[in-house]
XYZ file of C-alpha atoms in Angstrom:
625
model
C 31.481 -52.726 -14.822
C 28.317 -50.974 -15.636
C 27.792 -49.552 -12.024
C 31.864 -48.182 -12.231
C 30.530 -46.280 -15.471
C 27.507 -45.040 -13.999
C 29.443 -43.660 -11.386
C 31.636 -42.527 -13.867
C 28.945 -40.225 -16.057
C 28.301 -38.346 -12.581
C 31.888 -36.862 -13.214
C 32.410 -33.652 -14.796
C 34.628 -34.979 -17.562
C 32.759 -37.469 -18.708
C 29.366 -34.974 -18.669
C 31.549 -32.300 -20.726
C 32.265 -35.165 -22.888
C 28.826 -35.867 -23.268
C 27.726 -32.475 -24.179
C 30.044 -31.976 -26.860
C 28.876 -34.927 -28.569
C 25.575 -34.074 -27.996
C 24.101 -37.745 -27.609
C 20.701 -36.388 -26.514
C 17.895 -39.001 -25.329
C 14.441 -37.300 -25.735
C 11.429 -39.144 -25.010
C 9.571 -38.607 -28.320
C 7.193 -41.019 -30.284
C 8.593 -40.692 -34.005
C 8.922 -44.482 -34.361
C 4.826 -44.403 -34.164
C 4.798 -40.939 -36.333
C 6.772 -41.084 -39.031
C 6.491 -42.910 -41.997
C 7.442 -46.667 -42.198
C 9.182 -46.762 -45.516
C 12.127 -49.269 -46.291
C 13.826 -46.395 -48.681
C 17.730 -46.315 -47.441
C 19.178 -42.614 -47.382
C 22.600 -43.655 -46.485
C 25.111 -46.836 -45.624
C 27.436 -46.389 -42.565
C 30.013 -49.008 -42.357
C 27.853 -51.584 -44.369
C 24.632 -50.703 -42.029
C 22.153 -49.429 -44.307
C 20.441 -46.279 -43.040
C 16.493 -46.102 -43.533
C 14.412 -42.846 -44.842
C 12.600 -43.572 -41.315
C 15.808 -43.253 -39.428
C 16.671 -40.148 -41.107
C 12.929 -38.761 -40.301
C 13.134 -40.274 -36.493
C 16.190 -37.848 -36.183
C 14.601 -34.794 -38.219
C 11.763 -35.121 -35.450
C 14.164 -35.456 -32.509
C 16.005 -31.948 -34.195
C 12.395 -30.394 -33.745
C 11.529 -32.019 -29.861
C 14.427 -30.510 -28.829
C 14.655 -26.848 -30.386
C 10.677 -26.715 -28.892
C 12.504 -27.809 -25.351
C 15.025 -25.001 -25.919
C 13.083 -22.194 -26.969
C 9.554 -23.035 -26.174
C 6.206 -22.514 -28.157
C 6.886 -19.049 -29.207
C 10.462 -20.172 -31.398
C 9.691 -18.957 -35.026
C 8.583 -21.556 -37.248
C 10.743 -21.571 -40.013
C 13.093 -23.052 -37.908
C 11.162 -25.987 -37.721
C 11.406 -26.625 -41.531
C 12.393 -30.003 -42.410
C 14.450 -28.574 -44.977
C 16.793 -26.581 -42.774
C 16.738 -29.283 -40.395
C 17.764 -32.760 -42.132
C 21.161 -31.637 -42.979
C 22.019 -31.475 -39.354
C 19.817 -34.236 -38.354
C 21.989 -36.776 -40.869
C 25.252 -35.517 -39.568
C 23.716 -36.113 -35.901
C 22.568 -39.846 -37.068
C 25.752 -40.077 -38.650
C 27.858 -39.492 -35.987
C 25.384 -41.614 -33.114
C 25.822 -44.681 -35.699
C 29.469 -44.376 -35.881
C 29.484 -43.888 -31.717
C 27.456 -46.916 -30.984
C 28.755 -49.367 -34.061
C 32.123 -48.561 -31.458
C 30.419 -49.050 -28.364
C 28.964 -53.083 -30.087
C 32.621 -53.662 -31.117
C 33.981 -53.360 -27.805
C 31.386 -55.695 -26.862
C 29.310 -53.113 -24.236
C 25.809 -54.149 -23.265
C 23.335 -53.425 -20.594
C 21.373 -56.040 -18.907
C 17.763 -56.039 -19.044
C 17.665 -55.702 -15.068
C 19.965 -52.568 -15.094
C 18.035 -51.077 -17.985
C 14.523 -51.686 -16.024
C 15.881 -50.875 -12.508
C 16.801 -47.750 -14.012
C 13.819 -46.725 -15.752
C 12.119 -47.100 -12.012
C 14.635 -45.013 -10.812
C 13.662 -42.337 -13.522
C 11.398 -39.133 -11.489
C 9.665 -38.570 -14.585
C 8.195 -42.042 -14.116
C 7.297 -41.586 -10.041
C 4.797 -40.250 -7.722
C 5.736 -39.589 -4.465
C 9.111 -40.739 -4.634
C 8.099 -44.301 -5.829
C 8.355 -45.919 -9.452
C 4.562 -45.617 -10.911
C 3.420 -47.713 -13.813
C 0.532 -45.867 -14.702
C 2.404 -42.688 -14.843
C 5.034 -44.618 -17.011
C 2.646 -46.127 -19.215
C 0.658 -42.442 -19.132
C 3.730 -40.784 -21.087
C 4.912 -43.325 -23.282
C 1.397 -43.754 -24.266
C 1.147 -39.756 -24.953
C 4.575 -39.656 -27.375
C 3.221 -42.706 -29.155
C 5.915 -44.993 -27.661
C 5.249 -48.424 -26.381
C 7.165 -50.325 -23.530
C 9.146 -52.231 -25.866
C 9.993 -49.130 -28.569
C 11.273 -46.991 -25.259
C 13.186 -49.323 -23.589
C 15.169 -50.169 -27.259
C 15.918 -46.250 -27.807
C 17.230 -46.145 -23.666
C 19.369 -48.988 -24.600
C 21.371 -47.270 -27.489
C 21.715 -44.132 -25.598
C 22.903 -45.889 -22.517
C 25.478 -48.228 -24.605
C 27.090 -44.575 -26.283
C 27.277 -42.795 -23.175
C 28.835 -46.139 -21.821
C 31.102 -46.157 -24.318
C 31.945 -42.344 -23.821
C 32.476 -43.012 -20.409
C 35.074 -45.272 -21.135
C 37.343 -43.225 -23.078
C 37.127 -40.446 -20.053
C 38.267 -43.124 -17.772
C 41.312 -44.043 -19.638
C 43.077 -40.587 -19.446
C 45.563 -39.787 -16.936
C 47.765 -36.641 -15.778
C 51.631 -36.780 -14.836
C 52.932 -34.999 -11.782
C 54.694 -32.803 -14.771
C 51.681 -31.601 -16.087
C 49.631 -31.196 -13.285
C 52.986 -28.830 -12.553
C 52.858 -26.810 -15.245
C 48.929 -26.287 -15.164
C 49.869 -25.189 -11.181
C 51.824 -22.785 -12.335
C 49.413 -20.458 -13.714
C 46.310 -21.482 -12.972
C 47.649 -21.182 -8.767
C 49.953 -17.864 -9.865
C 49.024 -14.652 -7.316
C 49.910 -11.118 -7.833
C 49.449 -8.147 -5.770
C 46.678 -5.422 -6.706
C 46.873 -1.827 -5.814
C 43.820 0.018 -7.637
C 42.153 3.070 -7.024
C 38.123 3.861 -8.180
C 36.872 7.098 -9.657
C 33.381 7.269 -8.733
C 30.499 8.195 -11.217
C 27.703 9.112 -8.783
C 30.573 11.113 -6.531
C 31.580 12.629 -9.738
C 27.996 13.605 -10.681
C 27.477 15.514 -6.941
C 30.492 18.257 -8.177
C 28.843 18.992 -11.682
C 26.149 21.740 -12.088
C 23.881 22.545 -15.073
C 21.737 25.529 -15.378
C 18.741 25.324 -16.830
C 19.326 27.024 -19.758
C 21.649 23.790 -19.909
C 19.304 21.326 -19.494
C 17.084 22.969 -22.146
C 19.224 23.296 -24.843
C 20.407 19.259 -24.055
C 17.105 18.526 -24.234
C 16.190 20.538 -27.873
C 19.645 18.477 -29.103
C 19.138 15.266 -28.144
C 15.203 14.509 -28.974
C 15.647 10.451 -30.114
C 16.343 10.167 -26.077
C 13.464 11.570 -24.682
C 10.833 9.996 -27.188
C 7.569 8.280 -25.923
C 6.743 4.004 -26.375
C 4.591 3.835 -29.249
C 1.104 2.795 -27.601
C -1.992 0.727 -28.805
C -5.331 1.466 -27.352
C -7.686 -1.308 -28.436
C -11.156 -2.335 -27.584
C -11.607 -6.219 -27.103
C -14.803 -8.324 -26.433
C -13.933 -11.423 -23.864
C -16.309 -14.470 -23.256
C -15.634 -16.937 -20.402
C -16.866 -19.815 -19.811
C -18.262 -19.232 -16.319
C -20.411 -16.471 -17.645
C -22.362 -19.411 -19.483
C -22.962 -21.179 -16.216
C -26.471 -21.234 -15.704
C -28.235 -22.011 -12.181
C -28.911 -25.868 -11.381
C -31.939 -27.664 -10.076
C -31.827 -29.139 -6.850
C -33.725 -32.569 -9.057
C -30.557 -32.340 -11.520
C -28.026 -32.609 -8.549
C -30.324 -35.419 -7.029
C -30.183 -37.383 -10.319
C -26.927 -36.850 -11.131
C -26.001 -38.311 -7.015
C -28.477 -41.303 -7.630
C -26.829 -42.045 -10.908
C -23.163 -41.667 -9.544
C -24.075 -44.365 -6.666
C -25.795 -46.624 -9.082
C -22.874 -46.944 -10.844
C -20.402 -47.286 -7.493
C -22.975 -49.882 -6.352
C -22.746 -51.635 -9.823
C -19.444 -51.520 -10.283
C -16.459 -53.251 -7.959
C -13.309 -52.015 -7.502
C -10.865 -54.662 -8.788
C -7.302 -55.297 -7.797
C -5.549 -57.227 -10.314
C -1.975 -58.734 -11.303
C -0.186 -59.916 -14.543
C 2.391 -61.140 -16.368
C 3.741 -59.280 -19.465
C 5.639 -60.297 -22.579
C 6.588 -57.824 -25.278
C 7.516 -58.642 -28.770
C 8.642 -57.187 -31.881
C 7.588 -59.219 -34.942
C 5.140 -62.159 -35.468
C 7.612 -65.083 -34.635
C 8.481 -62.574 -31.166
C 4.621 -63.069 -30.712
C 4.047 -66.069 -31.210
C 6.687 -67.510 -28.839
C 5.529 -65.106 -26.102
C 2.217 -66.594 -26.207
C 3.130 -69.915 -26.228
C 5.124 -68.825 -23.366
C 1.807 -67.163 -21.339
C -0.055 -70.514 -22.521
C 2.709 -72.804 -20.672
C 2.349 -70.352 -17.831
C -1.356 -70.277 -17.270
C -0.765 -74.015 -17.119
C 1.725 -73.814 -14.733
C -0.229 -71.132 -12.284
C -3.141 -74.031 -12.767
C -1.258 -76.634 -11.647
C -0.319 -75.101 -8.415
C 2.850 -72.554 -9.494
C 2.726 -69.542 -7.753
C 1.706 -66.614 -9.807
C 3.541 -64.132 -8.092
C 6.628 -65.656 -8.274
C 6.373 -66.659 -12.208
C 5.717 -62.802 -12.406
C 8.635 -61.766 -11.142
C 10.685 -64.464 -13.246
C 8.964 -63.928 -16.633
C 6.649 -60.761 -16.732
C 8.511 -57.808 -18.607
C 6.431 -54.823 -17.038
C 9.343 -53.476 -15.139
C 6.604 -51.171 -12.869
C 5.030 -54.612 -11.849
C 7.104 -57.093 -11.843
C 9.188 -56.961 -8.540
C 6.104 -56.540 -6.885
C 4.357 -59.986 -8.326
C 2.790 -58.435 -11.494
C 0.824 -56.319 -8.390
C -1.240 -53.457 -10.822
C -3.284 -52.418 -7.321
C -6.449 -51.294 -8.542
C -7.833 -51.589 -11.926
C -8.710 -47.854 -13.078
C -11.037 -48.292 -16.700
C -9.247 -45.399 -17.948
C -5.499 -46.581 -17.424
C -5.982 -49.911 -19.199
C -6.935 -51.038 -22.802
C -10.905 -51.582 -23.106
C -10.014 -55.740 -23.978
C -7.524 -55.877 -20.696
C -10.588 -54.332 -18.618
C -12.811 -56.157 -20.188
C -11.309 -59.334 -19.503
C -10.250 -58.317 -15.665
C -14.116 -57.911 -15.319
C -14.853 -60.933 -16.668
C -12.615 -63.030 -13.612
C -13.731 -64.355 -10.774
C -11.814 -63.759 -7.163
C -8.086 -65.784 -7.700
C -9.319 -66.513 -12.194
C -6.842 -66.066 -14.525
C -7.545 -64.829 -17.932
C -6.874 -66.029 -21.185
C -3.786 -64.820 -23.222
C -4.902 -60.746 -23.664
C -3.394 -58.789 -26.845
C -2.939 -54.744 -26.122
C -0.437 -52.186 -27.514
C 1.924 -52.747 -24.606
C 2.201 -57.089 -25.228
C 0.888 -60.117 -24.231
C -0.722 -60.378 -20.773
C -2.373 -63.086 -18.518
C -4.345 -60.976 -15.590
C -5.151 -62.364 -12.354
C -7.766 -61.366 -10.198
C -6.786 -61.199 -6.801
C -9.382 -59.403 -4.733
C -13.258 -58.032 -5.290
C -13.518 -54.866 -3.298
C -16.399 -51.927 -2.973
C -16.239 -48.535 -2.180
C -18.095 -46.373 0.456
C -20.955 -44.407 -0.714
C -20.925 -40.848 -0.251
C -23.955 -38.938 0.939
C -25.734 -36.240 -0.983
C -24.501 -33.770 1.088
C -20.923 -34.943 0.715
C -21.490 -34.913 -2.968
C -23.633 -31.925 -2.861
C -21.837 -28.779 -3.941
C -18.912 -31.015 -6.181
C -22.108 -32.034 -8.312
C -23.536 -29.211 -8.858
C -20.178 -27.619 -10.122
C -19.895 -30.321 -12.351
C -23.599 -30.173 -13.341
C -22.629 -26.142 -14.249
C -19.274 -26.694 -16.049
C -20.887 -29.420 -17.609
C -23.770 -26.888 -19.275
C -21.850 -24.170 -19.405
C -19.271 -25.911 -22.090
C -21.708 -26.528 -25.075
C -23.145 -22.670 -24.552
C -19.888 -21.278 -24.372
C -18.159 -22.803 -27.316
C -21.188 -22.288 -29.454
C -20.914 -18.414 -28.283
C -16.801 -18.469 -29.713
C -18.219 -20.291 -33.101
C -20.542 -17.774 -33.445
C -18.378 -14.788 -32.474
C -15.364 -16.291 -34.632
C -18.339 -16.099 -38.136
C -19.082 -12.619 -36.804
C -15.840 -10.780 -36.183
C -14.361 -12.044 -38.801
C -16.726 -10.027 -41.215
C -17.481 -7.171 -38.914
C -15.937 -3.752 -39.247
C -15.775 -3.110 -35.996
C -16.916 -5.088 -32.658
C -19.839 -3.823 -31.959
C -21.954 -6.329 -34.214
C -20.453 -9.286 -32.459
C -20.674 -7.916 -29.229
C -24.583 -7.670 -30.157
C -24.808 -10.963 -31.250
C -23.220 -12.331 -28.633
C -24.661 -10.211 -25.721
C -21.363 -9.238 -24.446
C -19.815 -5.858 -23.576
C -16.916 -3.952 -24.798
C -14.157 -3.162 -23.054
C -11.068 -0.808 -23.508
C -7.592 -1.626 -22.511
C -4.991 0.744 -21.117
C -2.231 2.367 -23.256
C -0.480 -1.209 -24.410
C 3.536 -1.281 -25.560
C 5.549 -3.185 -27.512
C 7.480 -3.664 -24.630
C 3.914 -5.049 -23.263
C 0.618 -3.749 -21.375
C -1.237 -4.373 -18.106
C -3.526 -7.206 -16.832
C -4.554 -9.066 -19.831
C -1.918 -7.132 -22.047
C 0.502 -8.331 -19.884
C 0.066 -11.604 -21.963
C 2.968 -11.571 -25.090
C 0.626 -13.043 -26.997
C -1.869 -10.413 -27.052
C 0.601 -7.967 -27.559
C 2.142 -9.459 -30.381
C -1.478 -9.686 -31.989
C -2.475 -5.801 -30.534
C 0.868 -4.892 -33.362
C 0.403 -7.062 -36.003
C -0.712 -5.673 -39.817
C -4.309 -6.894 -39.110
C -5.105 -5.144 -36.390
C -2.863 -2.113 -36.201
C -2.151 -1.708 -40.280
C -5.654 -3.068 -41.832
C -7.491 -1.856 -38.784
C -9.483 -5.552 -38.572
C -10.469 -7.130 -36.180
C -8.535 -9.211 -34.716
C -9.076 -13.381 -34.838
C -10.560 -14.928 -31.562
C -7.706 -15.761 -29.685
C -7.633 -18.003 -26.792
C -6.427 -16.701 -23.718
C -6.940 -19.805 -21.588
C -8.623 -23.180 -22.752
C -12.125 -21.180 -20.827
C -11.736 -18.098 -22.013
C -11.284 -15.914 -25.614
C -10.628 -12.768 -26.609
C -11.352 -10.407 -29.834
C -9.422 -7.093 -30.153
C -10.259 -4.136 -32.273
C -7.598 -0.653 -32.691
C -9.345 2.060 -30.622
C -6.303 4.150 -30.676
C -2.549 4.300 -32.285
C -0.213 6.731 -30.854
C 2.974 6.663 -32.388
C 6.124 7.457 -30.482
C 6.784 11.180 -30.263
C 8.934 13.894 -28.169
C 7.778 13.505 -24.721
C 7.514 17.906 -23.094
C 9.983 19.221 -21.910
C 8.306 19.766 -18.357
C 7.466 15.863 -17.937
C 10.974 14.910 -18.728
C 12.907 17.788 -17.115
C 14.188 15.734 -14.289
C 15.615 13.133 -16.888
C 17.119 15.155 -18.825
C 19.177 16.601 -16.079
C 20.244 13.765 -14.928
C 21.299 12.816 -18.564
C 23.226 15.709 -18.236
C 24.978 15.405 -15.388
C 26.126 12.122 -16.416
C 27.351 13.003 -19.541
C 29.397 15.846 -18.294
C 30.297 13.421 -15.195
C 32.101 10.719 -17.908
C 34.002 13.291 -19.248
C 35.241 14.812 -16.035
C 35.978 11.235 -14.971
C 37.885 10.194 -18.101
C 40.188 13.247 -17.868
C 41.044 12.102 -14.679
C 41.292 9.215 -15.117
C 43.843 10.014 -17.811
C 45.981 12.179 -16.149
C 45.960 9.672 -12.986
C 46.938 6.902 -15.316
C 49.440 9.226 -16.688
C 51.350 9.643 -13.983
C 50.996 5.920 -12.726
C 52.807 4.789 -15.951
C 55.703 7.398 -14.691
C 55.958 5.181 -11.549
C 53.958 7.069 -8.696
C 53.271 5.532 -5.867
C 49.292 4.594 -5.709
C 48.667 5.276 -2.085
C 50.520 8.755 -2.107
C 48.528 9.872 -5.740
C 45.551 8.838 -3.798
C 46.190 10.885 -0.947
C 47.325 13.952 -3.113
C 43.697 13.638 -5.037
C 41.392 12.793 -1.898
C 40.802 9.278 -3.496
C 40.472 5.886 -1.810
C 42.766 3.209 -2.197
C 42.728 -0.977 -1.959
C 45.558 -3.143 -1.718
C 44.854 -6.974 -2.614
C 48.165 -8.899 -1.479
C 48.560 -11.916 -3.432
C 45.684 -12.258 -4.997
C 44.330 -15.215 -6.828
C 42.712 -15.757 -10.019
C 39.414 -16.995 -8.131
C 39.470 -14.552 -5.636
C 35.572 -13.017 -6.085
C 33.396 -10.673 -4.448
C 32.983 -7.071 -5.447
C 36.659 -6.878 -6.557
C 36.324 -10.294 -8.914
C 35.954 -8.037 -12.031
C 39.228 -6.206 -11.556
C 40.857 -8.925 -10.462
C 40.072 -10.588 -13.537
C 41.446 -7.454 -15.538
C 44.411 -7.846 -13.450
C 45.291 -11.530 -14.338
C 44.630 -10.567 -18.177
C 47.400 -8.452 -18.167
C 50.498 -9.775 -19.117
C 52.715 -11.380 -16.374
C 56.119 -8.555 -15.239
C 59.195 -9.312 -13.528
C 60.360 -8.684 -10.109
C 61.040 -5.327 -10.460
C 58.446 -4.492 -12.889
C 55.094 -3.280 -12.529
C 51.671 -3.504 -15.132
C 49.440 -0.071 -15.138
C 46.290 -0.331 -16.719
C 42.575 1.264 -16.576
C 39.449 0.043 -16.501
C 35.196 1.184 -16.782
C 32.978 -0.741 -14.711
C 29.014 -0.988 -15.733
C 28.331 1.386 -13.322
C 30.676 3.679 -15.281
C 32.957 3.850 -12.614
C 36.727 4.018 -13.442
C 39.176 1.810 -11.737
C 43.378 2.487 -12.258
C 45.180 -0.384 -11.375
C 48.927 -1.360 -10.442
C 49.999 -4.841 -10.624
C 53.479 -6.101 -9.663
C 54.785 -9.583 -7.742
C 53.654 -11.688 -9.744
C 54.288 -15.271 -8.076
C 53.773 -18.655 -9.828
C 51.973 -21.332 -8.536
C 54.039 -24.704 -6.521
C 52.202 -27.717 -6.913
C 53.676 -28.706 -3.481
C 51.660 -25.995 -1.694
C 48.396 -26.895 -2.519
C 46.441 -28.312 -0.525
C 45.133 -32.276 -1.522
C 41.281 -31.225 -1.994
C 42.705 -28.200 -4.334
C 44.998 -30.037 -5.813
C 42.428 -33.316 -6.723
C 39.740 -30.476 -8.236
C 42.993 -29.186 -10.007
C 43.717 -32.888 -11.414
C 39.850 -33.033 -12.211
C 39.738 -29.658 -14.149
C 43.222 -30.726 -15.929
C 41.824 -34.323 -17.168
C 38.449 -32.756 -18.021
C 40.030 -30.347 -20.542
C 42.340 -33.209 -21.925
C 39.546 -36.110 -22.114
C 37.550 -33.645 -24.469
C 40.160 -33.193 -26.800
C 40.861 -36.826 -26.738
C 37.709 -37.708 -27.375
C 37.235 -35.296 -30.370
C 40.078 -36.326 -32.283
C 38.998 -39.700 -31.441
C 36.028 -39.127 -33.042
C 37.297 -37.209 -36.185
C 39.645 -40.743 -36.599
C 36.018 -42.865 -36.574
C 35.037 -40.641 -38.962
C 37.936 -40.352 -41.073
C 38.191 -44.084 -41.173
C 34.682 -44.750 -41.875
C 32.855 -45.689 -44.984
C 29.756 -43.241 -45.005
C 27.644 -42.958 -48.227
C 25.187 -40.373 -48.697
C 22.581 -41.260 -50.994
C-alpha cells in the first residue's frame, strides 16, 4: 500500500492537492529552540495543544518565508506577532489532517521511513546515502536522529492520507465529454498586424519638433540620482605577513608527529535511540544483552543490522569507515580510542543514543614530505597570522569611524588608503557597488542625510568596508544635446501610436461591416495570416492572439467575432474569428485523451479535497485558548 501511494504523490493531482494544503516539511530544529513549557494554547478534538507546539509552528512560519524571500525579506515580517495567527490556523489544520490520517489506521514502517531518508540527496555524496553528512545537518538545526525521523513520520502519514483521497476520484465518459468539448474546440483565425517600427519609418519630426517635445516633457529625460562616496577597505590578505622557512619546518614536524601518533581507526556500532528515561533504560539493557551476545560468539555485523537504529549504518553492519575526531562526540572518540583491534566498548551515551562501538581495524597513514606539504603550510602558516592582525585592524577601525567626521582619521590609524567609487545608483553601481548591500547603505539617512560615516560593513567574511558621501547629485534634466537622439525617438513613437490607432480604427471599422480580411489587406499593403482550426494550445509567436481569439465569445456558423488587440511591442493586431468547432471526445487521440482525464480529475480532486476539509473542520471541536 505505501509504495501504490508513493507512486501516487508523483502525480499531478495529488501534488496540487498537496500545495493547497500546504503540508510543508522543513528541516528546522525548533524542538531543541524553543521553549519547553507544558502551557496548552488550544484543544483539538480532545488533544491538548502545547505553547511549544504553537512556537514549533511560529518558527517553521519564519524557516520558510527566509526560504522564500531570502536574507534581504524585511524584518517585520518576521514578527511573532504577525505570524502566530497564521501559524495556529496552519497547526490547526495539520492536527485535524493527521488525527484523520491515525483514524484510518495509516502508518509507515520504520524500514520505509529509514530507506527513505537514504534515498534523500540532501543526505548523499556522490550519489550514495552519507551518515556523516546526515548527522552534519541535523546536528546544525538542532535536531537529533530520533526528533527528525518523528517530524518525517507525521508529514509522510498526511501526505499519505492526502494521497488517498486523490486516488478515490473518478471521471465518467460524460464528463470527460463535456470537458472535450471546449477544452478540444478549434476555430479559424484570420488577423492582420499593424507594425510599430514600420509605422515609425513613415513619420518625420523636425527639429524644431524634437525641441519643443523635449522642453514639454522634462520628468522623461531626467538623470539617476548618483552617490559618489569615498570608502576605506581592509582585507585580510593585506595582513599576511612573510613566513620563515623554521615556521614551515615546525609546523611539518608537528603535523607528522601527530600522523605518526595518531592511527586512523575504522570502527562499527550499534545504535538505539530513546525518548524518555524508561526508553533509555530498556535500550541499554538491550546494548548490555548484546555486548554479551557479540562475546559469546554472535556476529556483530549481523546484530547491527537487526537491532542498530542508525539508518546510514545499519545495512552495512553498523560499518562508520573511518573514525574522523570531528564527526563524532568527544566520549564516542574517546572510547573508539580506547579499543583494541576486534574490542567492543562499553554502553556509550551521546546526543544521537546509545551505542556499543567496535573496533575493527588499526590503520596508518602515509607521511607526506616537506616538499609535498611545503607551499599548503605556509598558506596556512599566513592565513593563520594574518586573522588575529586583521580583525584587530576592523575593531579598531569600527572605535574609529564611528566617531570620525570623515575617513581620513581611520584611514590614518589604520594605515590604509582611500578610495573613491564611481557615480553609484539606486538602481546600483559598479564593481563593489554592484553589491545591493552597499548600495542600500551608500542611500541610507546615515550616510547620505547625516553625512556619517558609514558602519563597517562586511563585504565577505575576509574583507570590510567603511563608506563616507564624497558627492550627492540629485536627479536633474539631462541637455538637450546628450539626449537628442532619445528624444526623437520618443517622438516618433508617440506620433507612430497614434497613426497606428487610427488605423487601426478605421480597419476595425470596416471589419465589423463584414470585409473580407485578405482583400482589406491587399487594398492597405498589409500582410495577412490565416490559422485554420486552430487550437487553444496552439503556441509560438501567434500563442498570444490565439489566446485573445479563444477569449472571445464562441459565434455560430454563419457568424463571425471582430476584435483588436496591442501587443508589448505596441504592435496592433485585427482579428476575424469564425468556425468555431467543438471538441469530439472520439477524435482524440488515447495519450491526449489520458492527459485530458488527468487534467479533469486534478481540478475535481482539489475541490474534493477542500470541501473535505472545510467538513473536518466544521465537525471538529477546536478551542482556542
Amino acid at each position: 500500500m505505501l509504495q501504490n501511494i508513493r507512486n501516487n504523490i508523483q502525480g499531478t493531482v495529488a501534488k496540487v492537492i498537496i500545495v493547497l494544503i500546504s503540508v510543508p516539511f522543513v528541516l528546522v530544529g525548533a524542538e531543541s529552540l524553543l521553549s519547553t513549557g507544558s502551557q496548552d494554547v488550544a484543544e483539538i478534538n480532545g488533544e491538548d495543544i502545547s505553547a511549544q507546539q504553537l512556537e514549533e509552528a511560529v518558527f517553521l512560519q519564519k524557516r520558510q518565508l527566509i526560504a522564500q524571500q531570502g536574507q534581504n525579506i524585511d524584518p517585520a515580517m518576521l514578527e511573532d506577532s504577525r505570524l502566530r495567527k497564521q501559524a495556529m490556523e496552519s497547526l490547526v489544520s495539520r492536527t485535524l489532517l493527521l488525527q484523520q490520517a491515525e483514524k484510518q489506521g495509516l502508518a509507515i514502517a520504520d524500514a520505509e521511513l529509514n530507506r527513505m531518508i537514504m534515498q534523500n540527496p540532501d543526505f548523499q555524496e556522490n550519489g550514495r546515502f552519507s551518515r556523516q553528512r546526515y548527522m552534519s545537518m541535523l546536528g546544525a538545526i538542532g535536531l537529533t536522529p530520533a526528533m527528525y525521523k518523528r517530524l518525517y513520520r507525521t508529514d509522510l502519514l498526511q501526505t499519505q492520507y492526502v494521497s488517498g483521497i486523490a486516488d478515490t476520484g473518478f471521471l465518467t465518459e460524460g464528463e470527460m465529454a463535456l470537458q472535450s468539448r471546449f477544452l478540444h474546440q478549434t476555430r479559424d483565425i484570420r488577423y492582420i498586424t499593424l507594425g510599430l517600427e514600420q509605422e515609425k519609418r513613415r513619420q518625420q519630426a523636425a527639429d524644431e519638433e524634437v525641441r519643443a517635445f523635449y522642453d514639454e516633457n522634462p520628468g522623461l529625460f531626467q538623470s539617476q540620482e548618483s552617490v559618489v562616496v569615498d570608502y576605506i577597505e581592509l582585507k585580510q590578505q593585506d595582513f599576511e605577513p612573510e613566513i620563515d622557512e623554521q615556521e614551515i619546518v615546525a609546523a611539518y614536524n608537528k603535523e607528522v608527529e601527530a600522523l605518526d601518533s595518531g592511527e586512523q581507526r575504522q570502527v562499527s556500532h550499534i545504535l538505539l535511540t530513546f525518548e524518555g528515561d524508561e526508553e533509555k533504560n530498556k535500550a541499554r539493557a538491550t546494548l548490555e544483552e548484546l555486548r554479551t551476545r557479540v562475546t559469546n560468539g554472535d556476529d556483530f555485523a549481523a546484530l547491527a543490522r537487526e537491532y542498530s537504529q542508525d539508518v546510514g549504518s545499519s545495512a552495512q553492519g553498523g560499518a562508520l569507515g573511518q573514525l574522523l575526531e570531528d564527526a563524532y562526540p568527544e566520549n564516542f572518540v574517546a572510547a573508539a580510542r580506547g579499543l583494541q583491534e576486534g574490542e567492543i566498548s562499553g554502553v556509550v551515551e551521546t546526543p544521537s543514543g546509545l551505542h556499543l562501538i567496535r573496533l575493527d581495524q588499526l590503520l596508518r597513514t602515509d607521511v607526506p614530505t616537506l616538499e609535498q606539504r611545503y607551499d599548503a603550510l605556509a598558506s596556512q602558516l599566513r592565513e593563520a597570522k594574518a586573522g588575529p592582525l586583521f580583525w584587530a585592524a576592523v575593531e579598531e577601525l569600527k572605535d574609529v569611524a564611528f566617531n570620525a567626521v570623515d575617513l581620513q582619521q581611520p584611514a590614518d590609524v589604520v594605515n590604509a588608503a582611500i578610495k573613491q567609487s564611481a557615480p553609484v545608483t539606486r538602481a546600483g553601481g559598479s564593481g563593489l557597488f554592484s553589491d545591493r548591500k552597499l548600495v542600500t547603505i551608500a542611500f541610507s539617512d546615515t550616510v547620505l542625510k547625516d553625512k556619517y560615516n558609514s558602519e563597517v560593513i562586511n563585504v565577505a567574511d575576509d574583507h570590510v568596508l567603511v563608506m563616507h558621501l564624497n558627492e550627492y547629485r540629485p536627479a536633474a534634466l539631462m541637455p538637450f544635446a546628450q539626449v537628442a537622439a532619445r528624444a526623437k525617438d520618443l517622438l516618433l513613437t508617440r506620433k507612430a501610436t497614434a497613426a497606428l490607432q487610427a488605423r487601426s480604427a478605421r480597419l476595425l471599422a470596416e471589419l465589423q461591416q463584414g470585409a473580407d480580411v485578405e482583400q482589406l489587406a491587399r487594398a492597405n499593403d498589409l500582410d495577412w495570416q490565416l490559422l485554420l482550426a486552430a487550437s487553444r494550445n496552439t503556441g509560438g509567436t501567434a500563442g498570444n492572439i490565439v489566446r485573445h481569439a479563444f477569449s472571445l465569445p464562441a459565434v455560430g456558423s454563419d457568424e463571425f467575432a471582430v476584435d483588436e488587440l496591442s501587443l508589448a511591442s505596441g504592435d496592433r493586431v485585427l482579428m476575424v474569428v469564425d468556425n468555431v468547432r467543438e471538441g469530439n471526445l472520439d477524435k482524440v487521440d488515447p495519450q491526449e485523451k489520458t492527459m485530458l482525464q488527468q487534467f479533469v480529475a486534478q481540478g475535481q480532486a482539489a475541490e474534493a479535497f477542500q470541501l473535505l476539509q472545510k467538513q473536518i473542520e466544521a465537525e471538529a471541536d477546536v478551542r482556542i485558548f
